[in-house]
Amino acid sequence: MLHILFVLSFLFCLSHAAVQDFCVANLKAPEGPAGYSCKKPKIVTVDDFVFSGLGMAGNTSNIIKAAVTPAFAAQFPGVNGLGLSMARLDLAPGGVVPMHTHPGASEVLVVVQGSITAGFISSANTVYLKTLKKGDIMVFPQGLLHFQINARGIPAVVFVSFSSSSPGLQILDFALFGNNLPSALVEKTTFLDDAQVKKLKAVLGGSG
Amino acid sequence: MLHILFVLSFLFCLSHAAVQDFCVANLKAPEGPAGYSCKKPKIVTVDDFVFSGLGMAGNTSNIIKAAVTPAFAAQFPGVNGLGLSMARLDLAPGGVVPMHTHPGASEVLVVVQGSITAGFISSANTVYLKTLKKGDIMVFPQGLLHFQINARGIPAVVFVSFSSSSPGLQILDFALFGNNLPSALVEKTTFLDDAQVKKLKAVLGGSG
Amino acid sequence: MLHILFVLSFLFCLSHAAVQDFCVANLKAPEGPAGYSCKKPKIVTVDDFVFSGLGMAGNTSNIIKAAVTPAFAAQFPGVNGLGLSMARLDLAPGGVVPMHTHPGASEVLVVVQGSITAGFISSANTVYLKTLKKGDIMVFPQGLLHFQINARGIPAVVFVSFSSSSPGLQILDFALFGNNLPSALVEKTTFLDDAQVKKLKAVLGGSG
Amino acid sequence: MLHILFVLSFLFCLSHAAVQDFCVANLKAPEGPAGYSCKKPKIVTVDDFVFSGLGMAGNTSNIIKAAVTPAFAAQFPGVNGLGLSMARLDLAPGGVVPMHTHPGASEVLVVVQGSITAGFISSANTVYLKTLKKGDIMVFPQGLLHFQINARGIPAVVFVSFSSSSPGLQILDFALFGNNLPSALVEKTTFLDDAQVKKLKAVLGGSG
Amino acid sequence: MLHILFVLSFLFCLSHAAVQDFCVANLKAPEGPAGYSCKKPKIVTVDDFVFSGLGMAGNTSNIIKAAVTPAFAAQFPGVNGLGLSMARLDLAPGGVVPMHTHPGASEVLVVVQGSITAGFISSANTVYLKTLKKGDIMVFPQGLLHFQINARGIPAVVFVSFSSSSPGLQILDFALFGNNLPSALVEKTTFLDDAQVKKLKAVLGGSG
Amino acid sequence: MLHILFVLSFLFCLSHAAVQDFCVANLKAPEGPAGYSCKKPKIVTVDDFVFSGLGMAGNTSNIIKAAVTPAFAAQFPGVNGLGLSMARLDLAPGGVVPMHTHPGASEVLVVVQGSITAGFISSANTVYLKTLKKGDIMVFPQGLLHFQINARGIPAVVFVSFSSSSPGLQILDFALFGNNLPSALVEKTTFLDDAQVKKLKAVLGGSG
């Protein structure tokens, strides 16, 4: 019978499956530059590879009339180390996902409901801008400023994929106005007027 | 004014934008291990970053009642070198995407219509199997055998993302029965019976 | 004297040697996406970098008349993180290494005794098939189905190298017939007949 | 004599030196995702690996009283494919390198004259801010917004290194106000007031 | 208000910031092939990203009249996993950084004081040699033998950057003469005379 | 029939097979940092993936009584971009592969005939030394000085694998004594005596 080969392959495969097939994140163990530590393969189940958190609309009752629901390694441990992750965007009529970057990944999105206008700006300072209809996909190269806005009077639903299990998200307004970066430094490094900076810091809970 | 810095940054950025921000595939130029050569940035437009080919259902009038529509670098040049790509799966009632692998990428899918049952098998020979409803996402680690089948009596639509701009697709039945690999070798390396191999070679157009 | 530079370099090198020169696997510590944790350099010896387990023939007294003996990171901790590993194939007369893939690595083999016929199938569904004599080497690109069979009436010995310290091994027959994947799903996703599936599940210890 | 080995090694090394030791950029040949094509090794000289363009101060007679002089692959072909590059920052008294990101690389700088205040903002929206004196070094993780300003009444000179041969540079004000991105979109995606946007577009030559 | 999005993004970003923005080395936790484990983001401060150890001259009162002061991940935890690091070279008149390699990184240096002669030798056995003045930069491809010597009668200061946070340093003379590698093996593998080997082993504290 | 899916998958797979499954080197087309350009898949045959040049012993009639026969991408185009390659070492009685490094790859070897003594030296200046018998394997981490010598009175045959398709080879004696690096610089950077340097330059054809 095949048992000798069977046992052989079964044993050595089990022993390093976590390293080579997958590495479901153990969010309590040490992290490294490549991602989270792996759960022991023997306690991994199919539910580690399935995530239902993108199934319902995010709450768009906010001034941007939009919501971003992430399925990164921190929310969806099954993608840890596999070089991809997802998120869901909900944009109510008039909704906007503000100017932002993903420092660690490129992004591709697909519009599954409604219509959006999306754009990004390159290092060469060229603007790439397009209105997308249901079924269209658009790619946003790594680390570049980009945004999405609802382009019609109906709610839009967009699924986004990333080239990293932890792409990160830096929302420009939070970075400039939602923390303790002194207003004087914001003004000096962005050329924005003091009144403008103070006004947005007040809205976004920034100090200094 | 900022012109000195402006000109400076504008010039050097333009000069290497293709290398660093993006590398839209020039399908006619030489390819390398990392992907296709890049189109000159000055002829790149937003339409290189947008693809509408996934907006319509693939033709499921075939015996698997399913269709796979790819948006890999070869179809969607904007993803070249960015470490991701997409595809659309359409599964009519009873439809199946047969057992297959992507040799070069991990995959994550999102169900946007209907319901599917999906599964993959690990190197440790464990089966990870789940029925997914609309909005569920599931990840399939790189290179492992996996499949999707329609789980309800209505058409299912699934968007798939990959961790490479050229993930490849090896469909088990085509690999075994759809080419000129001699039946004797198929049988010797798979333990399938001669009649079974001959039968499927006939269906799939294999010879030998 | 050189002692100042000597001590300097000695100290800082020791302190991060594990990170940069090598990372001998500590199979008991947490694993991450990039591999196993490292043993402390001070307890690493030359024996961590040497493995004798490929020196003797594997047991080919099984129905495939073949044996695969791995020297992956799980068996040979010294290769952890170095991007390579090895294995030994023994093929008795009539022996076959069945159709399989390595999800995480490309493979190159060298025939050191006897003769084998080896082949792989590409994503483009082309078959690359060759009979190899002693001293010939052949490369198998990552993730593609491939096999090796004894091509003469004498035992064959083959050494195999991989481009990862944990390449994984997915043997087609085990994946389809050696686990609890329901027969109905195997049949639906492979188009194999029920009798064929049941027959091989019986041989390979599969259930369902 | 060693000639047989000598000739052997000499030949095969020459034949692939460009691929493996270095790949000096040929700025006229096709580019790929990994960088520029390589000059033929036989025409490469030491001057391809040396760059003198950072030896003189950049022109700081501009409203930011600062200059950025890059030595990326496009200016310094010797770094192509080697995973690093450099730049020089000159900051006159009152000078500022405005808020910007490098989409493709992390950055480390060393202050060689004067003193600067530098900071970056993380995805978690934490501000990391420090005043640096001559000889201090500071690292800025990939893709995050950061800036540098002169911290004393004397000119500052800073050398910057990157973890890519083409790190890119996206200066926030140019991205928002120095191109044809419509003011309405800038306002909608940044919450800046119309007057503020129009004012900066006027300064930075933006339209729309 | 933006609070819903604000809280959302704040939470998930914090939760994986270490993985994706940065991974400040925790020198006491397990190491992996990709680097050291990460400190918890909440205890990371700006001082983790700043290093002052390169601000003062290294001690050149030694027979090579030179000093190498590293700022690798082991000394400067903030660079861990970011793909870069630095070092400072001080060369008194007559000083020399002896022939050495960095097994894990390419190097680029900038001369900030004095003048040096630097060179490297390629796999094709070509010598690339240049005398560099203040402000010149030179790149040394990964893993190749190279050296730097003071080229004038005044002290030289050089800042060096690497394409890895742990580039390693193998100084030829220490490797050959500063350890317990038996003299007979040194002689057999380098063709150096016994007297020469013994003489340098005596200087460098080697045994055997 | 499956033809619709069949044709679909066949077409798009063919179109990017070179990028994703393999990239057989076209030695006449431009090279990039990731390797050689790819031959068009339609002209690739199985012979591109098979190499017979390691089947015969290298010529060991030289003063080192050894020969190195490479199967790198430049000799064996099929490995281009796949992250591995091979070489054959022949060591006659008394033969030695002199101290050398591979700047671009780690190495694992298997002894298939005779016995050798092999060793490497780490950045921490530790010597790892072992005598290997037939069937033993040993790994040498990337970029570190290492050597192999015949350990018995019979010819030894060793197959070597690398973690890169172009690992490079820098033989210490050629680098120091086989080129035009001035003797004065060799002496200053290695502390070798003038007579020793001149003697070996004479043997190895060095000038200066």
Coordinates of N, CA and C in Angstrom, one line a residue, chain A residues 13-166:
Chain A
C13 N 4.5 17.1 6.1 CA 3.6 18.3 5.7 C 3.0 18.9 6.9
L14 N 2.4 18.1 7.7 CA 1.7 18.7 8.9 C 2.7 19.6 9.7
S15 N 3.9 19.1 9.8 CA 4.9 19.7 10.7 C 5.3 21.1 10.2
H16 N 5.2 21.4 8.9 CA 5.5 22.8 8.5 C 4.4 23.4 7.7
A17 N 3.2 22.9 7.8 CA 2.1 23.5 7.0 C 2.0 25.0 7.3
A18 N 2.1 25.3 8.6 CA 1.9 26.7 8.9 C 2.9 27.6 8.1
V19 N 4.1 27.2 8.0 CA 5.1 28.0 7.4 C 4.9 28.1 5.9
Q20 N 4.4 27.0 5.3 CA 4.5 27.0 3.8 C 3.1 27.2 3.2
D21 N 2.1 26.5 3.7 CA 0.8 26.7 3.0 C 0.1 28.0 3.5
F22 N 0.1 28.2 4.8 CA -0.6 29.3 5.3 C -0.1 29.6 6.7
C23 N -0.4 30.8 7.2 CA 0.0 31.2 8.6 C -1.1 32.0 9.2
V24 N -2.1 31.3 9.6 CA -3.3 32.1 10.3 C -2.8 32.8 11.5
A25 N -3.1 34.1 11.5 CA -2.5 35.0 12.5 C -3.0 34.6 13.9
N26 N -2.0 34.5 14.8 CA -2.2 34.4 16.3 C -2.0 35.8 16.8
L27 N -3.1 36.5 17.0 CA -3.0 37.9 17.4 C -2.4 38.2 18.7
K28 N -2.2 37.1 19.5 CA -1.6 37.3 20.9 C -0.1 37.0 20.9
A29 N 0.4 36.3 19.9 CA 1.8 36.0 19.9 C 2.6 37.1 19.3
P30 N 3.9 37.0 19.3 CA 4.8 38.1 18.8 C 4.6 38.3 17.3
E31 N 4.7 39.5 16.9 CA 4.6 39.9 15.5 C 6.1 40.1 15.0
G32 N 6.3 39.9 13.7 CA 7.5 40.2 13.1 C 7.3 41.0 11.8
P33 N 8.4 41.4 11.2 CA 8.3 42.2 10.0 C 7.4 41.6 8.9
A34 N 7.4 40.3 8.9 CA 6.6 39.6 7.8 C 5.1 39.4 8.2
G35 N 4.8 39.7 9.4 CA 3.4 39.5 9.8 C 3.3 38.9 11.2
Y36 N 2.1 38.5 11.5 CA 1.8 37.9 12.8 C 2.4 36.5 12.9
S37 N 2.6 36.0 14.1 CA 2.9 34.6 14.3 C 1.7 33.7 13.8
C38 N 2.0 32.4 13.6 CA 1.0 31.5 13.1 C 0.3 30.8 14.2
K39 N -1.0 30.6 14.0 CA -1.7 29.6 14.9 C -1.2 28.2 14.6
K40 N -1.2 27.3 15.5 CA -0.8 25.9 15.3 C -1.8 25.3 14.2
P41 N -1.2 24.7 13.2 CA -2.1 24.1 12.2 C -3.2 23.3 12.7
K42 N -2.9 22.5 13.8 CA -3.9 21.6 14.3 C -5.2 22.2 14.8
I43 N -5.1 23.5 15.2 CA -6.3 24.2 15.7 C -6.9 25.1 14.7
V44 N -6.3 25.1 13.5 CA -6.9 26.0 12.4 C -8.1 25.3 11.8
T45 N -9.2 26.0 11.6 CA -10.4 25.4 10.9 C -10.7 26.3 9.7
V46 N -11.7 25.8 8.9 CA -12.1 26.6 7.8 C -12.6 28.0 8.1
D47 N -13.1 28.1 9.3 CA -13.6 29.4 9.7 C -12.5 30.5 9.9
D48 N -11.2 30.0 10.0 CA -10.1 31.0 9.9 C -9.9 31.6 8.6
F49 N -10.4 30.9 7.5 CA -10.2 31.3 6.1 C -11.5 32.0 5.6
V50 N -12.5 32.1 6.4 CA -13.8 32.7 6.0 C -14.1 33.9 6.9
F51 N -14.6 35.0 6.3 CA -14.9 36.2 7.0 C -16.2 36.7 6.5
S52 N -17.2 36.9 7.5 CA -18.5 37.4 7.1 C -18.7 38.9 7.4
G53 N -17.7 39.5 7.9 CA -17.9 40.9 8.3 C -18.1 41.9 7.2
L54 N -17.9 41.5 6.0 CA -18.1 42.4 4.9 C -19.5 42.2 4.3
G55 N -20.3 41.4 4.9 CA -21.6 41.0 4.3 C -22.7 42.1 4.6
M56 N -22.5 42.9 5.6 CA -23.5 43.9 5.9 C -22.9 45.3 5.6
A57 N -23.8 46.2 5.3 CA -23.3 47.6 5.0 C -22.7 48.2 6.2
G58 N -21.6 49.0 6.1 CA -21.1 49.8 7.2 C -22.0 50.9 7.5
N59 N -21.9 51.5 8.6 CA -22.7 52.6 9.0 C -22.3 53.9 8.4
T60 N -23.2 54.4 7.5 CA -22.8 55.6 6.7 C -23.5 56.9 7.3
S61 N -24.0 56.7 8.6 CA -24.6 57.9 9.2 C -23.5 58.8 9.8
N62 N -22.7 59.3 9.0 CA -21.6 60.2 9.5 C -21.4 61.3 8.4
I63 N -20.6 62.3 8.7 CA -20.6 63.5 7.8 C -20.0 63.1 6.4
I64 N -19.3 62.0 6.4 CA -18.7 61.7 5.0 C -19.7 60.7 4.3
K65 N -20.8 60.3 5.0 CA -21.8 59.5 4.4 C -21.1 58.2 3.8
A66 N -20.1 57.7 4.5 CA -19.4 56.6 4.0 C -18.9 55.7 5.1
A67 N -18.5 54.5 4.8 CA -17.9 53.6 5.8 C -16.9 52.7 5.1
V68 N -15.8 52.5 5.8 CA -14.8 51.5 5.4 C -14.7 50.4 6.4
T69 N -15.0 49.2 5.9 CA -14.9 48.0 6.8 C -13.8 47.1 6.3
P70 N -12.7 47.0 7.1 CA -11.5 46.3 6.7 C -11.6 44.8 7.0
A71 N -11.0 44.0 6.1 CA -10.7 42.6 6.4 C -9.2 42.4 6.2
F72 N -8.5 43.0 7.1 CA -7.0 42.9 7.0 C -6.7 41.7 8.0
A73 N -5.4 41.4 8.1 CA -5.0 40.3 9.0 C -5.5 40.5 10.4
A74 N -5.6 41.8 10.9 CA -6.0 42.0 12.2 C -7.5 41.6 12.4
Q75 N -8.3 41.7 11.4 CA -9.7 41.4 11.5 C -9.9 40.0 10.9
F76 N -9.1 39.6 9.9 CA -9.3 38.3 9.1 C -8.0 37.6 9.2
P77 N -7.7 36.9 10.3 CA -6.4 36.3 10.5 C -5.9 35.3 9.4
G78 N -6.9 34.8 8.6 CA -6.5 33.8 7.6 C -5.7 34.4 6.5
V79 N -5.7 35.7 6.3 CA -4.9 36.3 5.2 C -3.5 36.6 5.6
N80 N -3.2 36.4 6.9 CA -1.8 36.8 7.4 C -0.7 36.1 6.5
G81 N 0.2 36.9 6.0 CA 1.3 36.3 5.3 C 1.0 35.9 3.9
L82 N -0.2 36.0 3.4 CA -0.6 35.5 2.1 C -0.5 36.6 1.0
G83 N -0.2 37.8 1.5 CA 0.0 38.9 0.5 C -1.3 39.5 -0.1
L84 N -2.4 39.3 0.6 CA -3.6 40.0 0.2 C -4.5 40.2 1.3
S85 N -5.5 41.1 1.1 CA -6.6 41.3 2.1 C -7.7 42.1 1.4
M86 N -8.8 42.3 2.1 CA -9.9 43.0 1.5 C -10.5 44.1 2.4
A87 N -11.4 44.8 1.8 CA -12.2 45.8 2.6 C -13.5 46.1 1.8
R88 N -14.5 46.6 2.5 CA -15.7 47.0 1.9 C -15.9 48.5 2.1
L89 N -16.3 49.1 1.0 CA -16.7 50.5 1.1 C -18.2 50.7 0.8
D90 N -18.8 51.4 1.7 CA -20.2 51.8 1.5 C -20.3 53.3 1.3
L91 N -20.9 53.8 0.3 CA -21.0 55.2 0.1 C -22.5 55.6 -0.2
A92 N -23.1 56.2 0.8 CA -24.4 56.7 0.6 C -24.4 57.8 -0.4
P93 N -25.6 58.2 -0.9 CA -25.6 59.4 -1.8 C -24.9 60.5 -1.2
G94 N -24.0 61.1 -2.0 CA -23.1 62.2 -1.5 C -22.0 61.7 -0.6
G95 N -21.8 60.4 -0.5 CA -20.7 59.9 0.3 C -19.4 60.0 -0.3
V96 N -18.3 60.1 0.5 CA -17.0 60.2 0.1 C -16.0 59.4 1.0
V97 N -15.1 58.7 0.3 CA -14.0 58.1 1.1 C -12.9 59.2 0.9
P98 N -12.5 59.9 1.9 CA -11.6 61.0 1.8 C -10.2 60.6 1.2
M99 N -9.5 61.6 0.8 CA -8.1 61.4 0.3 C -7.3 60.6 1.3
H100 N -6.7 59.5 0.8 CA -5.9 58.6 1.7 C -4.9 57.8 0.9
T101 N -4.0 57.2 1.7 CA -3.0 56.3 1.1 C -3.0 55.0 1.8
H102 N -2.5 53.9 1.2 CA -2.2 52.7 1.8 C -0.7 52.5 1.7
P103 N 0.0 52.8 2.8 CA 1.5 52.8 2.7 C 2.1 51.5 2.3
G104 N 1.4 50.4 2.5 CA 2.0 49.1 2.3 C 1.4 48.2 1.2
A105 N 0.6 48.8 0.3 CA 0.0 47.9 -0.7 C -0.6 48.7 -1.8
S106 N -0.7 48.0 -3.0 CA -1.6 48.5 -4.1 C -3.0 48.0 -3.8
E107 N -3.9 48.6 -4.5 CA -5.3 48.3 -4.3 C -6.0 48.1 -5.6
V108 N -7.0 47.2 -5.7 CA -7.9 47.1 -6.8 C -9.3 47.0 -6.3
L109 N -10.2 47.7 -6.9 CA -11.6 47.7 -6.4 C -12.5 47.3 -7.5
V110 N -13.7 46.7 -7.1 CA -14.8 46.4 -8.0 C -16.1 47.0 -7.5
V111 N -16.8 47.7 -8.4 CA -18.0 48.3 -8.0 C -19.1 47.3 -8.1
V112 N -19.8 47.0 -7.0 CA -20.9 46.0 -7.1 C -22.3 46.6 -7.1
Q113 N -22.4 47.8 -6.7 CA -23.7 48.5 -6.7 C -23.4 50.0 -6.9
G114 N -24.3 50.7 -7.6 CA -24.2 52.1 -7.8 C -23.0 52.5 -8.7
S115 N -22.6 53.7 -8.5 CA -21.5 54.2 -9.3 C -20.6 55.2 -8.5
I116 N -19.3 55.2 -8.8 CA -18.4 56.0 -8.0 C -17.5 56.8 -9.0
T117 N -17.0 57.9 -8.5 CA -15.9 58.5 -9.2 C -14.6 58.3 -8.3
A118 N -13.6 57.8 -8.9 CA -12.4 57.5 -8.2 C -11.2 58.1 -8.9
G119 N -10.2 58.4 -8.1 CA -9.0 59.0 -8.7 C -7.7 58.8 -7.9
F120 N -6.6 58.8 -8.5 CA -5.3 58.8 -7.7 C -4.4 59.8 -8.4
I121 N -3.3 60.2 -7.7 CA -2.3 61.1 -8.2 C -1.0 60.4 -8.1
S122 N -0.2 60.5 -9.2 CA 1.1 59.8 -9.2 C 2.2 60.7 -8.7
S123 N 3.4 60.1 -8.5 CA 4.5 60.8 -8.1 C 4.9 61.9 -9.1
A124 N 4.5 61.6 -10.4 CA 4.8 62.6 -11.4 C 3.7 63.7 -11.4
N125 N 2.8 63.6 -10.5 CA 1.8 64.6 -10.2 C 0.7 64.6 -11.3
T126 N 0.5 63.5 -12.0 CA -0.5 63.3 -12.9 C -1.8 62.8 -12.2
V127 N -3.0 63.3 -12.6 CA -4.2 62.9 -12.0 C -4.9 61.8 -12.9
Y128 N -5.2 60.7 -12.3 CA -5.9 59.6 -13.0 C -7.3 59.5 -12.4
L129 N -8.3 60.0 -13.2 CA -9.7 60.2 -12.6 C -10.7 59.5 -13.5
K130 N -11.6 58.8 -12.9 CA -12.6 58.0 -13.7 C -13.9 57.8 -13.0
T131 N -15.0 57.9 -13.7 CA -16.3 57.5 -13.1 C -16.6 56.1 -13.5
L132 N -16.8 55.2 -12.4 CA -16.9 53.8 -12.6 C -18.4 53.4 -12.4
K133 N -18.8 52.4 -13.3 CA -20.2 51.9 -13.1 C -20.1 50.5 -12.5
K134 N -21.2 49.9 -12.2 CA -21.2 48.6 -11.6 C -20.4 47.6 -12.5
G135 N -19.6 46.8 -11.9 CA -18.8 45.8 -12.6 C -17.4 46.3 -13.1
D136 N -17.2 47.6 -13.1 CA -15.9 48.2 -13.4 C -14.9 47.9 -12.3
I137 N -13.7 47.7 -12.7 CA -12.6 47.6 -11.7 C -11.5 48.6 -12.0
M138 N -10.9 49.1 -10.9 CA -9.8 50.1 -11.1 C -8.7 49.8 -10.1
V139 N -7.5 50.0 -10.5 CA -6.3 49.7 -9.7 C -5.6 51.0 -9.3
F140 N -5.1 51.0 -8.0 CA -4.5 52.2 -7.4 C -3.1 51.7 -6.9
P141 N -2.0 52.2 -7.6 CA -0.7 51.8 -7.3 C -0.3 52.1 -5.8
Q142 N 0.6 51.3 -5.3 CA 1.0 51.4 -3.9 C 1.4 52.8 -3.4
G143 N 0.8 53.2 -2.3 CA 1.3 54.4 -1.6 C 0.9 55.8 -2.1
L144 N 0.1 55.8 -3.2 CA -0.3 57.0 -3.8 C -1.7 57.5 -3.2
L145 N -1.8 58.9 -3.1 CA -3.0 59.5 -2.7 C -4.2 59.1 -3.6
H146 N -5.3 58.7 -3.0 CA -6.5 58.4 -3.9 C -7.7 58.6 -3.1
F147 N -8.9 58.5 -3.7 CA -10.2 58.8 -3.1 C -11.3 58.2 -3.9
Q148 N -12.4 58.0 -3.3 CA -13.6 57.5 -4.0 C -14.8 58.3 -3.6
I149 N -15.7 58.7 -4.5 CA -16.9 59.4 -4.1 C -18.1 58.8 -4.8
N150 N -19.3 58.9 -4.2 CA -20.5 58.4 -4.8 C -20.8 59.3 -6.0
A151 N -21.0 58.6 -7.2 CA -21.3 59.4 -8.4 C -22.7 59.5 -8.8
R152 N -23.6 58.9 -8.0 CA -25.0 58.9 -8.4 C -25.9 59.1 -7.1
G153 N -27.1 59.2 -7.3 CA -28.0 59.4 -6.1 C -28.4 58.2 -5.4
I154 N -27.7 57.1 -5.6 CA -28.1 55.8 -4.9 C -26.9 55.3 -4.2
P155 N -27.1 54.5 -3.1 CA -25.9 54.0 -2.4 C -25.0 53.2 -3.3
A156 N -23.7 53.3 -3.1 CA -22.7 52.5 -3.8 C -22.0 51.5 -2.9
V157 N -21.8 50.3 -3.4 CA -21.1 49.3 -2.6 C -19.9 48.9 -3.5
V158 N -18.7 48.9 -2.8 CA -17.4 48.6 -3.5 C -16.6 47.6 -2.7
F159 N -16.1 46.6 -3.3 CA -15.2 45.7 -2.6 C -13.8 46.0 -3.1
V160 N -12.9 46.1 -2.1 CA -11.5 46.5 -2.4 C -10.6 45.4 -2.0
S161 N -9.6 45.1 -2.8 CA -8.6 44.1 -2.5 C -7.2 44.8 -2.4
F162 N -6.3 44.2 -1.6 CA -5.0 44.8 -1.4 C -3.9 43.8 -1.7
S163 N -2.7 44.2 -2.0 CA -1.6 43.3 -2.3 C -0.8 43.0 -1.0
S164 N -1.4 43.2 0.2 CA -0.7 42.9 1.4 C -1.8 42.5 2.4
S165 N -1.4 41.7 3.4 CA -2.4 41.3 4.4 C -2.5 42.4 5.5
S166 N -1.7 43.4 5.4 CA -1.8 44.6 6.3 C -1.4 45.8 5.5

